[in-house]
Coordinates of N, CA and C and ligand atoms in Angstrom, one line a residue:
M1 N 33.6 -17.1 19.6 CA 33.3 -16.8 18.2 C 33.2 -15.3 17.9
I2 N 33.9 -15.0 16.8 CA 33.9 -13.5 16.4 C 32.7 -13.3 15.5
Y3 N 31.8 -12.4 15.9 CA 30.7 -12.0 15.1 C 31.1 -11.0 14.0
P4 N 30.4 -11.0 12.9 CA 30.6 -9.8 12.0 C 29.9 -8.6 12.6
V5 N 30.5 -7.5 12.4 CA 30.0 -6.2 13.0 C 29.0 -5.6 12.0
T6 N 27.8 -5.2 12.4 CA 26.9 -4.5 11.6 C 27.4 -3.1 11.3
V7 N 27.2 -2.6 10.1 CA 27.6 -1.2 9.8 C 26.5 -0.4 9.3
Y8 N 26.8 0.9 9.2 CA 25.9 1.9 8.8 C 25.0 1.5 7.6
G9 N 23.7 1.6 7.8 CA 22.8 1.1 6.7 C 22.1 -0.2 7.2
D10 N 22.6 -0.8 8.2 CA 22.0 -2.1 8.7 C 20.8 -1.7 9.6
P11 N 19.6 -2.2 9.3 CA 18.4 -1.8 10.1 C 18.6 -2.2 11.6
A12 N 19.4 -3.1 12.0 CA 19.6 -3.5 13.4 C 20.1 -2.3 14.2
L13 N 20.8 -1.4 13.6 CA 21.4 -0.3 14.3 C 20.4 0.8 14.5
R14 N 19.3 0.7 13.9 CA 18.3 1.8 14.0 C 17.1 1.4 14.8
K15 N 17.1 0.2 15.4 CA 15.9 -0.3 16.2 C 16.2 0.1 17.7
V16 N 15.1 0.2 18.4 CA 15.2 0.3 19.8 C 15.3 -1.1 20.3
A17 N 16.4 -1.5 21.0 CA 16.6 -2.8 21.4 C 15.7 -3.3 22.5
K18 N 15.4 -4.6 22.6 CA 14.5 -5.1 23.6 C 15.2 -5.6 24.8
P19 N 14.6 -5.5 26.0 CA 15.2 -6.0 27.2 C 15.3 -7.5 27.2
I20 N 16.2 -8.1 28.0 CA 16.2 -9.6 28.1 C 15.7 -10.0 29.5
D21 N 15.2 -11.2 29.6 CA 14.8 -11.6 31.0 C 15.7 -12.7 31.5
K22 N 15.4 -13.1 32.7 CA 16.4 -14.0 33.4 C 16.4 -15.4 32.7
D23 N 15.4 -15.7 31.9 CA 15.3 -17.0 31.3 C 16.1 -17.0 30.0
F24 N 16.7 -15.8 29.6 CA 17.4 -15.7 28.4 C 18.5 -16.8 28.3
E25 N 18.4 -17.6 27.2 CA 19.4 -18.7 27.1 C 20.7 -18.2 26.5
N26 N 21.8 -18.8 27.0 CA 23.1 -18.6 26.5 C 23.6 -17.2 26.6
L27 N 23.2 -16.5 27.7 CA 23.8 -15.1 27.9 C 25.3 -15.2 28.0
Q28 N 25.8 -16.1 28.8 CA 27.2 -16.2 29.0 C 28.0 -16.4 27.7
E29 N 27.4 -17.2 26.8 CA 28.0 -17.5 25.5 C 28.0 -16.2 24.6
L30 N 26.8 -15.6 24.6 CA 26.6 -14.3 23.9 C 27.7 -13.3 24.3
L31 N 27.8 -13.1 25.6 CA 28.7 -12.1 26.2 C 30.2 -12.5 25.8
A32 N 30.5 -13.8 25.9 CA 31.9 -14.2 25.6 C 32.2 -13.9 24.1
N33 N 31.2 -14.1 23.3 CA 31.4 -13.8 21.9 C 31.5 -12.3 21.6
M34 N 30.7 -11.6 22.4 CA 30.8 -10.1 22.2 C 32.2 -9.6 22.6
W35 N 32.7 -10.1 23.8 CA 34.0 -9.7 24.2 C 35.1 -10.0 23.1
E36 N 35.0 -11.2 22.6 CA 35.9 -11.7 21.6 C 35.9 -10.8 20.4
T37 N 34.6 -10.4 20.0 CA 34.4 -9.6 18.8 C 35.0 -8.2 19.0
M38 N 34.7 -7.7 20.3 CA 35.2 -6.3 20.6 C 36.7 -6.2 20.6
Y39 N 37.4 -7.2 21.2 CA 38.8 -7.2 21.3 C 39.4 -7.4 19.9
H40 N 38.8 -8.3 19.1 CA 39.3 -8.5 17.8 C 39.3 -7.3 16.9
S41 N 38.2 -6.4 17.1 CA 38.1 -5.2 16.3 C 38.7 -4.0 17.0
D42 N 39.4 -4.2 18.1 CA 40.1 -3.2 18.8 C 39.2 -2.1 19.3
G43 N 38.0 -2.5 19.8 CA 37.0 -1.5 20.3 C 37.1 -1.4 21.8
V44 N 36.6 -0.3 22.3 CA 36.5 -0.1 23.8 C 35.1 -0.4 24.3
G45 N 34.2 -0.6 23.3 CA 32.8 -0.9 23.7 C 32.1 -1.5 22.5
L46 N 31.1 -2.3 22.9 CA 30.3 -3.0 21.8 C 28.9 -3.2 22.3
A47 N 27.9 -2.9 21.5 CA 26.5 -3.1 21.9 C 25.9 -4.2 21.0
A48 N 24.9 -4.9 21.6 CA 24.4 -6.1 20.9 C 23.9 -5.8 19.5
P49 N 23.2 -4.6 19.3 CA 22.8 -4.4 17.9 C 24.0 -4.3 16.9
Q50 N 25.2 -4.1 17.4 CA 26.3 -4.1 16.5 C 26.8 -5.5 16.1
V51 N 26.2 -6.5 16.7 CA 26.4 -7.9 16.2 C 25.1 -8.5 15.7
G52 N 24.1 -7.5 15.4 CA 22.9 -7.9 14.7 C 21.8 -8.4 15.7
K53 N 22.1 -8.2 17.0 CA 21.1 -8.7 18.0 C 20.4 -7.5 18.7
S54 N 19.1 -7.3 18.5 CA 18.4 -6.2 19.0 C 18.1 -6.4 20.5
L55 N 19.1 -6.5 21.3 CA 18.9 -6.7 22.7 C 19.6 -5.6 23.5
R56 N 19.0 -5.4 24.8 CA 19.6 -4.3 25.6 C 20.8 -4.8 26.4
I57 N 21.9 -4.9 25.7 CA 23.2 -5.4 26.3 C 24.3 -4.6 25.6
F58 N 25.2 -4.1 26.5 CA 26.5 -3.6 25.9 C 27.6 -3.9 26.9
I59 N 28.8 -4.0 26.3 CA 30.0 -4.3 27.1 C 31.0 -3.1 26.9
I60 N 31.9 -2.9 27.9 CA 32.8 -1.8 27.9 C 34.1 -2.3 28.5
D61 N 35.2 -1.9 27.8 CA 36.5 -2.0 28.5 C 37.2 -0.6 28.4
A62 N 37.1 0.1 29.5 CA 37.6 1.5 29.5 C 39.0 1.6 29.9
S63 N 39.7 0.4 30.0 CA 41.1 0.5 30.5 C 42.1 1.3 29.7
P64 N 41.9 1.5 28.4 CA 42.8 2.4 27.7 C 42.7 3.8 28.2
G65 N 41.7 4.2 28.9 CA 41.6 5.5 29.5 C 42.4 5.7 30.8
A66 N 43.0 4.6 31.2 CA 43.8 4.6 32.5 C 45.0 5.5 32.5
E67 N 45.5 5.8 31.3 CA 46.6 6.7 31.2 C 46.3 8.0 31.8
E68 N 45.1 8.5 31.6 CA 44.7 9.8 32.1 C 43.8 9.6 33.4
E69 N 43.1 8.5 33.5 CA 42.3 8.3 34.7 C 42.7 6.9 35.3
P70 N 43.7 6.9 36.2 CA 44.2 5.6 36.7 C 43.1 4.6 37.2
E71 N 42.0 5.2 37.7 CA 41.0 4.3 38.3 C 40.3 3.4 37.2
L72 N 40.6 3.7 36.0 CA 40.0 2.9 34.9 C 40.8 1.6 34.6
K73 N 41.9 1.4 35.3 CA 42.8 0.3 35.0 C 42.1 -1.0 34.7
D74 N 41.2 -1.4 35.6 CA 40.5 -2.7 35.4 C 39.0 -2.5 35.0
F75 N 38.7 -1.4 34.4 CA 37.3 -1.2 34.1 C 36.8 -2.0 32.9
K76 N 36.1 -3.1 33.3 CA 35.6 -4.0 32.3 C 34.3 -4.5 32.7
K77 N 33.2 -4.2 32.0 CA 31.9 -4.4 32.5 C 30.9 -4.7 31.4
A78 N 29.9 -5.6 31.8 CA 28.8 -5.8 30.9 C 27.5 -5.2 31.5
F79 N 26.8 -4.5 30.7 CA 25.6 -3.8 31.2 C 24.4 -4.5 30.5
I80 N 23.5 -5.1 31.4 CA 22.3 -5.8 30.9 C 21.1 -4.9 31.2
N81 N 20.2 -4.7 30.3 CA 19.0 -3.9 30.5 C 19.3 -2.6 31.1
P82 N 20.2 -1.8 30.6 CA 20.6 -0.5 31.2 C 19.5 0.5 30.9
Q83 N 19.4 1.4 31.9 CA 18.5 2.6 31.7 C 19.3 3.8 32.2
I84 N 19.4 4.8 31.4 CA 20.1 6.0 31.9 C 19.1 6.8 32.7
I85 N 19.4 7.1 33.9 CA 18.6 7.8 34.8 C 18.7 9.3 34.6
E86 N 20.0 9.7 34.5 CA 20.3 11.2 34.4 C 21.6 11.4 33.7
T87 N 21.7 12.5 33.0 CA 23.1 13.0 32.6 C 23.2 14.3 33.2
S88 N 24.5 14.7 33.5 CA 24.7 16.0 34.1 C 26.2 16.4 33.9
G89 N 26.5 17.5 34.4 CA 27.9 18.0 34.3 C 28.1 18.8 33.1
D90 N 29.3 19.3 32.9 CA 29.6 20.2 31.8 C 29.7 19.3 30.5
E91 N 29.3 19.9 29.4 CA 29.4 19.2 28.2 C 30.9 19.3 27.7
W92 N 31.4 18.3 27.1 CA 32.7 18.4 26.5 C 32.8 17.6 25.2
V93 N 33.8 17.9 24.5 CA 34.0 17.4 23.1 C 35.0 16.2 23.1
M94 N 34.6 15.1 22.5 CA 35.6 14.1 22.3 C 35.5 13.6 20.9
N95 N 36.6 13.3 20.3 CA 36.6 12.7 19.0 C 36.2 11.2 19.1
E96 N 35.1 10.9 18.6 CA 34.5 9.5 18.7 C 34.6 8.7 17.4
G97 N 34.8 7.4 17.6 CA 34.7 6.5 16.5 C 33.7 5.4 16.8
C98 N 33.4 4.6 15.9 CA 32.4 3.5 16.2 C 32.7 2.4 15.2
L99 N 32.7 1.1 15.7 CA 33.0 0.0 14.9 C 32.0 -0.1 13.7
S100 N 30.8 0.4 13.9 CA 29.8 0.4 12.9 C 29.9 1.5 11.8
L101 N 30.9 2.4 12.1 CA 31.1 3.5 11.2 C 32.6 3.5 10.8
P102 N 33.1 2.5 10.2 CA 34.5 2.4 10.0 C 35.1 3.6 9.3
E103 N 36.3 4.0 9.7 CA 37.1 5.1 9.1 C 36.4 6.5 9.3
I104 N 35.4 6.6 10.2 CA 34.8 7.9 10.4 C 35.1 8.2 11.9
R105 N 35.7 9.4 12.1 CA 35.8 9.9 13.5 C 35.4 11.4 13.5
E106 N 34.6 11.8 14.5 CA 34.1 13.1 14.5 C 34.0 13.6 16.0
D107 N 34.1 14.9 16.2 CA 34.0 15.5 17.5 C 32.5 15.4 17.9
V108 N 32.3 14.9 19.1 CA 30.9 14.8 19.6 C 30.8 15.4 21.0
I109 N 29.8 16.2 21.2 CA 29.6 16.9 22.5 C 28.6 16.1 23.3
R110 N 29.0 15.7 24.5 CA 28.1 15.0 25.4 C 28.3 15.6 26.8
P111 N 27.3 15.4 27.7 CA 27.5 15.8 29.1 C 28.5 14.9 29.7
D112 N 29.2 15.3 30.8 CA 30.3 14.6 31.4 C 29.8 13.4 32.2
T113 N 28.7 13.5 32.9 CA 28.4 12.5 33.9 C 27.1 11.8 33.6
V114 N 27.0 10.5 33.8 CA 25.8 9.7 33.5 C 25.5 8.8 34.7
T115 N 24.3 8.8 35.1 CA 23.8 7.8 36.1 C 23.0 6.8 35.4
I116 N 23.4 5.5 35.7 CA 22.8 4.4 34.9 C 22.4 3.3 35.8
R117 N 21.2 2.7 35.6 CA 20.7 1.6 36.3 C 20.8 0.4 35.3
Y118 N 21.4 -0.7 35.8 CA 21.5 -1.8 34.9 C 21.6 -3.1 35.7
Q119 N 21.6 -4.2 35.0 CA 21.8 -5.5 35.7 C 23.2 -6.1 35.2
D120 N 23.8 -6.8 36.1 CA 25.0 -7.5 35.7 C 24.7 -8.9 35.1
E121 N 25.7 -9.6 34.8 CA 25.5 -10.9 34.2 C 24.7 -11.9 35.0
E122 N 24.6 -11.7 36.3 CA 23.8 -12.5 37.2 C 22.4 -11.9 37.5
F123 N 22.1 -10.8 36.8 CA 20.9 -10.1 36.9 C 20.7 -9.4 38.2
N124 N 21.8 -9.1 38.9 CA 21.8 -8.2 40.1 C 21.7 -6.8 39.6
E125 N 20.8 -6.0 40.3 CA 20.6 -4.6 40.0 C 21.7 -3.7 40.5
H126 N 22.1 -2.7 39.7 CA 23.1 -1.7 40.1 C 22.6 -0.4 39.7
E127 N 22.9 0.7 40.4 CA 22.8 2.0 40.0 C 24.1 2.8 40.3
E128 N 24.7 3.2 39.2 CA 26.1 3.8 39.4 C 26.2 5.1 38.6
T129 N 27.1 5.9 39.0 CA 27.4 7.2 38.3 C 28.8 7.2 37.7
Y130 N 28.9 7.5 36.5 CA 30.3 7.5 35.8 C 30.5 8.8 35.1
K131 N 31.8 9.2 35.1 CA 32.1 10.5 34.3 C 33.3 10.2 33.5
G132 N 33.8 11.3 32.9 CA 35.0 11.2 32.1 C 34.9 10.2 31.0
Y133 N 36.0 9.4 30.8 CA 36.1 8.5 29.7 C 35.0 7.4 29.7
A134 N 34.9 6.8 30.9 CA 33.9 5.7 31.1 C 32.4 6.3 30.8
G135 N 32.1 7.5 31.4 CA 30.8 8.1 31.1 C 30.6 8.3 29.7
R136 N 31.6 8.7 29.0 CA 31.5 8.9 27.5 C 31.2 7.6 26.8
I137 N 31.9 6.6 27.0 CA 31.7 5.3 26.3 C 30.3 4.8 26.7
I138 N 29.9 4.9 27.9 CA 28.6 4.4 28.3 C 27.5 5.1 27.5
Q139 N 27.6 6.4 27.4 CA 26.6 7.2 26.6 C 26.6 6.7 25.2
H140 N 27.8 6.5 24.6 CA 27.9 6.1 23.2 C 27.2 4.7 23.0
E141 N 27.6 3.8 23.9 CA 27.0 2.4 23.7 C 25.5 2.4 24.0
Y142 N 25.1 3.1 25.0 CA 23.7 3.2 25.3 C 22.9 3.7 24.1
D143 N 23.4 4.7 23.5 CA 22.7 5.2 22.3 C 22.5 4.1 21.2
H144 N 23.4 3.1 21.1 CA 23.2 2.0 20.2 C 21.9 1.2 20.5
L145 N 21.5 1.2 21.8 CA 20.3 0.4 22.2 C 19.1 1.2 21.9
E146 N 19.3 2.5 21.6 CA 18.1 3.4 21.3 C 18.1 3.7 19.8
G147 N 18.9 3.0 19.0 CA 19.0 3.2 17.6 C 19.7 4.5 17.1
I148 N 20.5 5.0 18.0 CA 21.2 6.3 17.8 C 22.7 6.1 17.5
L149 N 23.2 6.8 16.5 CA 24.6 6.7 16.2 C 25.2 8.1 16.4
F150 N 26.6 8.1 16.7 CA 27.1 9.4 17.0 C 27.0 10.5 15.9
I151 N 26.9 10.0 14.7 CA 26.8 11.0 13.6 C 25.5 11.7 13.6
D152 N 24.5 11.2 14.4 CA 23.2 11.9 14.5 C 23.4 13.2 15.2
Y153 N 24.5 13.4 15.9 CA 24.7 14.6 16.7 C 25.4 15.7 15.9
L154 N 25.8 15.4 14.7 CA 26.6 16.3 13.9 C 25.7 17.4 13.2
S155 N 26.3 18.5 12.9 CA 25.6 19.5 12.2 C 25.2 19.0 10.8
P156 N 24.1 19.6 10.2 CA 23.7 19.2 8.9 C 24.8 19.3 7.9
L157 N 25.6 20.4 8.0 CA 26.8 20.5 7.1 C 27.7 19.4 7.2
K158 N 28.1 19.0 8.4 CA 29.1 17.9 8.6 C 28.5 16.6 8.1
K159 N 27.2 16.4 8.3 CA 26.5 15.2 7.8 C 26.6 15.1 6.3
R160 N 26.4 16.3 5.7 CA 26.4 16.3 4.2 C 27.8 15.9 3.7
L161 N 28.8 16.4 4.4 CA 30.2 16.1 4.0 C 30.5 14.6 4.2
L162 N 29.8 13.9 5.0 CA 30.1 12.5 5.3 C 29.2 11.6 4.3
K163 N 28.3 12.2 3.6 CA 27.3 11.4 2.9 C 27.9 10.3 2.0
S164 N 28.9 10.7 1.2 CA 29.5 9.7 0.3 C 30.2 8.6 1.0
R165 N 30.9 9.0 2.1 CA 31.6 8.0 2.9 C 30.7 7.0 3.6
L166 N 29.5 7.5 4.1 CA 28.5 6.7 4.7 C 28.0 5.7 3.6
S167 N 27.7 6.2 2.5 CA 27.1 5.4 1.4 C 28.1 4.3 1.0
N168 N 29.4 4.6 1.0 CA 30.4 3.6 0.7 C 30.5 2.5 1.8
I169 N 30.2 2.9 3.0 CA 30.2 1.9 4.1 C 29.0 0.9 3.8
T170 N 27.9 1.5 3.5 CA 26.7 0.7 3.3 C 26.9 -0.3 2.1
K171 N 27.6 0.2 1.1 CA 27.8 -0.6 -0.1 C 28.9 -1.6 0.1
G172 N 29.6 -1.6 1.2 CA 30.6 -2.6 1.5 C 31.9 -2.2 0.8
K173 N 32.1 -0.9 0.5 CA 33.3 -0.5 -0.2 C 34.4 -0.1 0.8
I174 N 34.1 -0.1 2.1 CA 35.1 0.1 3.1 C 35.5 -1.2 3.8
T175 N 36.7 -1.5 3.9 CA 37.1 -2.8 4.4 C 38.0 -2.6 5.7
P176 N 37.4 -2.5 6.8 CA 38.2 -2.3 8.1 C 38.9 -3.6 8.4
P177 N 39.9 -3.6 9.3 CA 40.6 -4.8 9.7 C 39.9 -5.8 10.6
Y178 N 38.5 -5.8 10.5 CA 37.7 -6.8 11.2 C 36.5 -7.1 10.3
R179 N 35.9 -8.2 10.7 CA 34.8 -8.7 9.9 C 33.6 -7.8 10.0
I180 N 33.0 -7.5 8.9 CA 31.7 -6.7 9.0 C 30.6 -7.4 8.2
K181 N 29.4 -7.1 8.5 CA 28.3 -7.6 7.8 C 27.8 -6.5 6.9
I182 N 27.9 -6.7 5.6 CA 27.4 -5.7 4.7 C 25.9 -5.7 4.6
P183 N 25.2 -4.5 4.8 CA 23.8 -4.5 4.9 C 23.1 -5.1 3.7
G184 N 22.1 -5.9 4.0 CA 21.3 -6.6 2.9 C 22.0 -7.8 2.3
K185 N 23.2 -8.1 2.8 CA 24.0 -9.2 2.2 C 23.9 -10.4 3.1
Ligands
NI1 NI1 29.5 2.7 18.4

């Protein structure tokens, strides 16, 4: 099932998401729907708050990065209850987009490397370090669980320049090629 994607102005995007426990029902179904929603919207990552669920879950398919980083060829992963342990490495700029901010792309500075502890779909614990493209998407998706959007990192001037476009998103005046949930509707 394809979920409608929450967009800027939706309170779900500003909450700190809650962890899930092993008794959580229908995790496999939720994940399957999230994958379907992400591919339908042509995204490389999707966090549960973006489908209106304030849960600490995100999914990533970093395989489009394989052109430059061949090891990402089969990089497809679900992160349950993730916790960033550390970020490190040189900061670099990437032009980021977000399904919850349709038609907005901006340069965002983030550290290169991230060490993250998380559980997989079977609730096995992992601690891994990622850099480059995968490290970038992980940091972006993780932010969604903390109620943070990439525009929060922009300068006050850049934010001011985006104000009317953001308000158009909230009012439902932007129609991306995927289903969205207009805030308050
Ligand atoms: Ni996003």
